[in-house]
CSV table of C-alpha atoms in Angstrom, one decimal:
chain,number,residue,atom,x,y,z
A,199,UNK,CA,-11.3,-10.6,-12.7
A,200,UNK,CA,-7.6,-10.6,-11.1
A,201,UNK,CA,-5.7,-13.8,-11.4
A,202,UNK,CA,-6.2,-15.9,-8.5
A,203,UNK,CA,-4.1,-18.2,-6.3
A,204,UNK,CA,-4.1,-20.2,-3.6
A,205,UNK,CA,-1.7,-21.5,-0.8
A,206,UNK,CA,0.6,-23.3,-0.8
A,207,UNK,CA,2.1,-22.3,-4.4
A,208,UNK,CA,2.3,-24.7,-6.8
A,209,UNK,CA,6.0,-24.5,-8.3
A,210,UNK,CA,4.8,-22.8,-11.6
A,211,UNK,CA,3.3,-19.8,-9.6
A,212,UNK,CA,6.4,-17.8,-9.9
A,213,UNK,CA,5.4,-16.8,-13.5
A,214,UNK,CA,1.8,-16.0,-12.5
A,215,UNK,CA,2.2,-14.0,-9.9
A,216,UNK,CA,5.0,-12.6,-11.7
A,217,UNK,CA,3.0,-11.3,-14.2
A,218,UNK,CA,-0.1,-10.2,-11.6
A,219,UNK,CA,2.0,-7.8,-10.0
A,220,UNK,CA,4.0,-5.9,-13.6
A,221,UNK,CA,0.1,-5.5,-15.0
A,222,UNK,CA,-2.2,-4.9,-12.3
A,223,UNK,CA,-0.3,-4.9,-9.2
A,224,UNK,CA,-2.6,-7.4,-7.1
A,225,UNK,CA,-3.8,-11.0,-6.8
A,226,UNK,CA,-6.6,-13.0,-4.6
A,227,UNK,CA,-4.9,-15.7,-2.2
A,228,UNK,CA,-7.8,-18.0,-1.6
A,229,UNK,CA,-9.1,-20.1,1.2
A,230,UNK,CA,-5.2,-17.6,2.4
A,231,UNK,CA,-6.6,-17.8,6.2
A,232,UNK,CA,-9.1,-19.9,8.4
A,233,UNK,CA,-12.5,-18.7,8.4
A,234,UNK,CA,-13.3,-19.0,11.8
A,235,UNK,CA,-10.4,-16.7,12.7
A,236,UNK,CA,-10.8,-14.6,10.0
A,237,UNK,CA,-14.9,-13.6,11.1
A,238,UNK,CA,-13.5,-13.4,14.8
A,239,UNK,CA,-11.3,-10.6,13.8
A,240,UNK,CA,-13.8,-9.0,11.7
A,241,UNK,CA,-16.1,-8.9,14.9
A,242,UNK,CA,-13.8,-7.2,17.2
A,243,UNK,CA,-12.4,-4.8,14.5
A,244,UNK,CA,-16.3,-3.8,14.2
A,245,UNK,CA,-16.7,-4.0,18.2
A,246,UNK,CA,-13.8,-1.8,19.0
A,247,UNK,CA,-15.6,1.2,17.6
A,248,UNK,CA,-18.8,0.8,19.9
A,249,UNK,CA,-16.8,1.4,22.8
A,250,UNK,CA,-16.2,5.2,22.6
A,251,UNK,CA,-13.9,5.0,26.4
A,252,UNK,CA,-11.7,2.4,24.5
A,253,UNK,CA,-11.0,4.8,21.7
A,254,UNK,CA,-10.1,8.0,24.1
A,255,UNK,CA,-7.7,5.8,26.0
A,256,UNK,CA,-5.9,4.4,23.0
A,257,UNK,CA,-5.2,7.7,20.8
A,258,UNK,CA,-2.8,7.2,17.6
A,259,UNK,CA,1.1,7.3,19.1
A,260,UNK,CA,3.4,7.9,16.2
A,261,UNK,CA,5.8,6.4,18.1
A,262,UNK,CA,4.2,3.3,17.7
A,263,UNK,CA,1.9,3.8,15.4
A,264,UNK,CA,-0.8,1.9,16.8
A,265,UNK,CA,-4.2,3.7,18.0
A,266,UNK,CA,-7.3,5.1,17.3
A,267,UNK,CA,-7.2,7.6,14.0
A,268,UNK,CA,-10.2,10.0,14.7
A,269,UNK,CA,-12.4,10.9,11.4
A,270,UNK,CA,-10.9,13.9,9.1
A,271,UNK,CA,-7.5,13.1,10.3
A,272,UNK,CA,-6.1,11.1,7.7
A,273,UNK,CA,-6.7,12.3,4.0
A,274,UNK,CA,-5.4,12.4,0.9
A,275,UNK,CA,-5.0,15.9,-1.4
A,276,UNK,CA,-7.9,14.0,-3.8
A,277,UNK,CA,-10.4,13.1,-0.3
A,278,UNK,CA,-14.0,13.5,-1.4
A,279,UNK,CA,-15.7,16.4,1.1
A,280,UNK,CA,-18.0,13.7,2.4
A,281,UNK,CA,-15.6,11.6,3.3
A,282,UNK,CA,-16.0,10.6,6.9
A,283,UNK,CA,-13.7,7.8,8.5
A,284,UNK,CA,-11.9,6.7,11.1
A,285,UNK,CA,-9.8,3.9,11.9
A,286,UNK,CA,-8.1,1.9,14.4
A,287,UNK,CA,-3.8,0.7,14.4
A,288,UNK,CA,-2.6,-2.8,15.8
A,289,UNK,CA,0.2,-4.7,16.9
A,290,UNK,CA,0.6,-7.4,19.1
A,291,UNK,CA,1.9,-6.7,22.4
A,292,UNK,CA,1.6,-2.7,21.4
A,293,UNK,CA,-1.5,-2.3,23.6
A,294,UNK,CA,-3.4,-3.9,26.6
A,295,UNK,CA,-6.7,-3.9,24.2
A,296,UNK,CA,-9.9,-5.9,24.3
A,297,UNK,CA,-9.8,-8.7,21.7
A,298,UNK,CA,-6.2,-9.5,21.5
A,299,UNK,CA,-6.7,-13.0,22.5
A,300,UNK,CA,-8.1,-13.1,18.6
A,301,UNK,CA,-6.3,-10.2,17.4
A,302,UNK,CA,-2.6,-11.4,17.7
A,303,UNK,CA,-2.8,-14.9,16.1
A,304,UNK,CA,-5.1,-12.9,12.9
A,305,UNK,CA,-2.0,-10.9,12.6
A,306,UNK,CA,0.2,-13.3,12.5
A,307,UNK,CA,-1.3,-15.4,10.5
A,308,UNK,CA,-1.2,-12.4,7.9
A,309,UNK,CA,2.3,-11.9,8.0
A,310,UNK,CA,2.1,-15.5,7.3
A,311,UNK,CA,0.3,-15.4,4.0
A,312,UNK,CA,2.5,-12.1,3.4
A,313,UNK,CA,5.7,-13.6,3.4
A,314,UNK,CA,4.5,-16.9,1.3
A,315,UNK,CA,3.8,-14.9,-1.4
A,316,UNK,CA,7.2,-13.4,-0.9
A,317,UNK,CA,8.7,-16.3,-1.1
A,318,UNK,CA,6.5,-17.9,-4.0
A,319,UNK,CA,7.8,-15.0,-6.4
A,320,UNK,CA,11.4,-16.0,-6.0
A,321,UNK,CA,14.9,-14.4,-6.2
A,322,UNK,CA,12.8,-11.2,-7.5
A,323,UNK,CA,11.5,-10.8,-3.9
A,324,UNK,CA,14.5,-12.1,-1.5
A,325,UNK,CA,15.6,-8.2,-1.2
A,326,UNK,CA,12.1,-7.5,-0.2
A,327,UNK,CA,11.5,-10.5,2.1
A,328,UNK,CA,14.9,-10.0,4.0
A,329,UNK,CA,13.8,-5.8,4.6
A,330,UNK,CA,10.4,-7.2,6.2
A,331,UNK,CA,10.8,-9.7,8.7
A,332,UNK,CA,10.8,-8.0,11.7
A,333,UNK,CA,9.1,-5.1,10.4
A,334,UNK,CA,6.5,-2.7,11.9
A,335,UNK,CA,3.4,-4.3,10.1
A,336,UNK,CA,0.1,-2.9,11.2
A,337,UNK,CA,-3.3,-4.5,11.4
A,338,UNK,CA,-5.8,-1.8,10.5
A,339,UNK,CA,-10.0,-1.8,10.8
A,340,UNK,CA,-11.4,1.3,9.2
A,341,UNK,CA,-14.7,2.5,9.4
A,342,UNK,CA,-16.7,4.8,7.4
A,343,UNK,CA,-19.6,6.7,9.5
A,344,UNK,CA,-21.6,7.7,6.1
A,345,UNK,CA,-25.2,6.8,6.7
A,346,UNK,CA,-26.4,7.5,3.7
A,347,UNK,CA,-24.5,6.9,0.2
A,348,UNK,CA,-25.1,6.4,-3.3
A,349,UNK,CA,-23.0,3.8,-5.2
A,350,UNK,CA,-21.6,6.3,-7.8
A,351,UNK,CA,-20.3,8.5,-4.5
A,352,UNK,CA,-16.8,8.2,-3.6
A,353,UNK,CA,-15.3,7.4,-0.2
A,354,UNK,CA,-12.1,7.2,-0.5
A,355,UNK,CA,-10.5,8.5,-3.8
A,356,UNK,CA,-7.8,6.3,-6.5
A,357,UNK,CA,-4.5,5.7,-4.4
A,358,UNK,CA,-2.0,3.5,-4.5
A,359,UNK,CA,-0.2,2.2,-1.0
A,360,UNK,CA,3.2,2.9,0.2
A,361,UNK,CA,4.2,-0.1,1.7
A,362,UNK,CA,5.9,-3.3,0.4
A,363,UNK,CA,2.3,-5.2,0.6
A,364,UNK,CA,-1.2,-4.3,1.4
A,365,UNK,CA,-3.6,-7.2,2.5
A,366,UNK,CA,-6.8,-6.8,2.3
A,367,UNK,CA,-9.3,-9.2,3.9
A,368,UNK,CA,-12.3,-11.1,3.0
A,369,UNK,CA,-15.7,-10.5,5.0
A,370,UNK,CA,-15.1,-6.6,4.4
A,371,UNK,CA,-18.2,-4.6,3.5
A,372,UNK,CA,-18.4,-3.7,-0.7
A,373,UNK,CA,-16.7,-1.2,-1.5
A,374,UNK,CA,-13.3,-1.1,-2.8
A,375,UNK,CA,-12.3,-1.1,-6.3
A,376,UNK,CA,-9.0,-2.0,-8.4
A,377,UNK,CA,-7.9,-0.7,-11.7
A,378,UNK,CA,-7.4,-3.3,-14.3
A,379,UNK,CA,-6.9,-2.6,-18.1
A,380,UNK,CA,-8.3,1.0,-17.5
A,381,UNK,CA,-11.5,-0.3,-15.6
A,382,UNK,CA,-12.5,-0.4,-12.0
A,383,UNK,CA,-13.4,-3.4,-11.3
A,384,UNK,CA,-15.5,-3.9,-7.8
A,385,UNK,CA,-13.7,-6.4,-5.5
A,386,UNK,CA,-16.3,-8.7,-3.6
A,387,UNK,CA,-13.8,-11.1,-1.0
A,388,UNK,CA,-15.6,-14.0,0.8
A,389,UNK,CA,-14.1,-14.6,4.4
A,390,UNK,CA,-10.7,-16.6,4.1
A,391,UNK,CA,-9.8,-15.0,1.0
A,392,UNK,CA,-7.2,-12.5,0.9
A,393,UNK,CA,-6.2,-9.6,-1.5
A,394,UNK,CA,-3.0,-9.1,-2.2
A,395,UNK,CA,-1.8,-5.7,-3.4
A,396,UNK,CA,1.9,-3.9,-4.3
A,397,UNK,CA,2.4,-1.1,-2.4
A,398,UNK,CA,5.1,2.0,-3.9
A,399,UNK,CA,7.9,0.4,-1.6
A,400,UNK,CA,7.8,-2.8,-3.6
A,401,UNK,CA,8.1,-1.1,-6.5
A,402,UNK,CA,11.7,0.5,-5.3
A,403,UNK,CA,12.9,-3.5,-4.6
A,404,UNK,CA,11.4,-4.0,-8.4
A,405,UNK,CA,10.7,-1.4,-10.7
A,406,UNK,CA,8.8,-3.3,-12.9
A,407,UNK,CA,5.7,-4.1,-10.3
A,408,UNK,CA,3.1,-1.6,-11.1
A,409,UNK,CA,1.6,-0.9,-7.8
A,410,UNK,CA,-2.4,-1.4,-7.4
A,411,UNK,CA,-4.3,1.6,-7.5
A,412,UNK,CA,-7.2,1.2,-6.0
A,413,UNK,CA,-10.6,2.9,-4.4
A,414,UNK,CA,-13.3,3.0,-2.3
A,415,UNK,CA,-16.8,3.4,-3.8
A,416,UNK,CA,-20.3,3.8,-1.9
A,417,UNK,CA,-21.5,0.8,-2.3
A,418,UNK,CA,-22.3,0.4,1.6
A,419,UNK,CA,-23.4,3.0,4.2
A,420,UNK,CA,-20.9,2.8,7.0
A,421,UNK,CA,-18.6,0.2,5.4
A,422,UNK,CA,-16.0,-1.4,7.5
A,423,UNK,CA,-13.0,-3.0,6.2
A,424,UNK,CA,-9.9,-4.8,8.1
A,425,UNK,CA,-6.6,-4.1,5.8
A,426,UNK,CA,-2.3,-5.1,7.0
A,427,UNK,CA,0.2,-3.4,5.7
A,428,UNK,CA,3.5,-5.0,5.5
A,429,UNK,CA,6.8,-2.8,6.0
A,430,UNK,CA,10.5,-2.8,6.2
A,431,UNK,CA,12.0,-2.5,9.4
A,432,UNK,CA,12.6,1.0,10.5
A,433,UNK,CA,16.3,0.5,10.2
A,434,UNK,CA,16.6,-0.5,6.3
A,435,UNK,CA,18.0,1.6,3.7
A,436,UNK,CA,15.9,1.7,0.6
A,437,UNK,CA,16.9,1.3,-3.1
A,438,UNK,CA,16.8,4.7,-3.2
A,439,UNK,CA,19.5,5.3,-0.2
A,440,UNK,CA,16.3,6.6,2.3
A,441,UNK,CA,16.1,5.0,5.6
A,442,UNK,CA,12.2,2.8,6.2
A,443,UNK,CA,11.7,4.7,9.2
A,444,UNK,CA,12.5,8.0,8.3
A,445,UNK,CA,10.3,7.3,4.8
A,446,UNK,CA,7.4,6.2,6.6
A,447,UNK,CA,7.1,9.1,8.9
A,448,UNK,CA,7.4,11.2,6.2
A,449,UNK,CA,4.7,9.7,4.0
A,450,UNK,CA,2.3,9.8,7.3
A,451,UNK,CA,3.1,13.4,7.3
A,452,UNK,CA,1.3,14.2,4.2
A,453,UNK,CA,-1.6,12.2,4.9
A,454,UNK,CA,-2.4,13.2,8.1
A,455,UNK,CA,-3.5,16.7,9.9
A,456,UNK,CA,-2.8,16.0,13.5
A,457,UNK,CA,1.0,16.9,13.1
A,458,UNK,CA,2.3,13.6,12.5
């Protein structure tokens, strides 16, 4: 079980999630956004992919990184061979795309819950909030075209994220695992909840954050899941003297085969 929270923080959070994020590297934010909004999104981030036109006429732009991410394209050195995926990038005001009228306030309302927890850890986090606002944040729905799986199979191998944060939101298919104490432990989000989890960027802010590793089991043929990744502006310098932008591109670089 990961330690739980919900909004807004009560003023003896800061310990708690704290603590959440040097041991495990994630946390549930309950009841984080309304529900209503919250399935709306989950049924255009499942629509999108029935439209096959839509998809060709919104290709991934690494310029923007917004678009559709076509299946084998993005992999990690560890990808299981039957892994089989693809994946669509949002922004507000990125792309004229069906579903935006719902699309735009969900993200929002993300970056909402983002930076509250942000705030609720303190002084820890004010390097990290002020690197954020204003950054490239990306709303992703992923899909997985496997038919056929078998729960012990594995979709999408351990990982950990490179962003500052990666939300992951309730109403998802199963699937996804976290490490805790040595175990995986399956992570089952109801809609509204959210899943908050450190990404390697946070961990450059505050080296004692262990970022979530984390994984994708097949627990449900051709699972979708909606995911926001919250980044630095492109313009920061890191802790470690790198510019955001130029470390971004060059962590997309590795993990995807269409010259990025």
């Amino acid at each position: 079980m990961l330690a739980q929270f919900e909004l807004p923080f009560r003023i003896s959070a800061h310990a708690t999630l704290w603590q959440a994020l040097t041991t495990t590297g994630g946390f549930v934010i309950r009841n984080a956004l309304p529900i209503s909004l919250a399935w709306e999104a989950q049924e255009v981030g499942k629509a999108w992919f029935n439209y096959p036109e839509l998809l060709k006429v919104h290709p991934y732009c690494h310029g923007t990184r917004i678009g559709y991410t076509a299946p084998g394209v993005e992999r990690t050195v560890r990808s299981a061979p039957t892994l089989i995926r693809h994946a669509f990038d949002y922004r507000p005001g990125t792309c004229g795309i069906v579903g935006s009228i719902i699309m735009d306030p969900f993200y929002w309302e993300l970056e909402r819950v983002a930076f509250r927890v942000l705030e609720g850890i303190g002084a820890d986090a004010q390097a990290v909030l002020e690197a954020v606002r204003g950054g490239p944040h990306v709303l992703r729905t992923a899909r997985y075209l496997n038919t056929v799986v078998e729960t012990d199979q594995m979709l999408f191998p351990e990982h950990i994220d490179f962003g500052v944060f990666t939300l992951f939101i309730g109403g998802s298919t199963q699937g996804l695992e976290v490490k805790r104490e040595g175990e995986w432990v399956p992570i089952t989000l109801p809609l509204g909840d959210v899943l908050i989890g450190a990404g390697s960027l946070l961990k450059q802010y505050c080296p004692e954050v262990v970022p979530m590793r984390h994984r994708v089991m097949g627990t449900s043929a051709q699972r979708t899941a909606l995911f926001f990744f919250l980044e630095p502006r492109h313009d920061v310098v890191l802790p470690n003297g790198e510019v955001a932008g130029q470390f971004l591109n060059r962590v997309l670089s590795s993990v995807r085969n269409d010259g990025a």
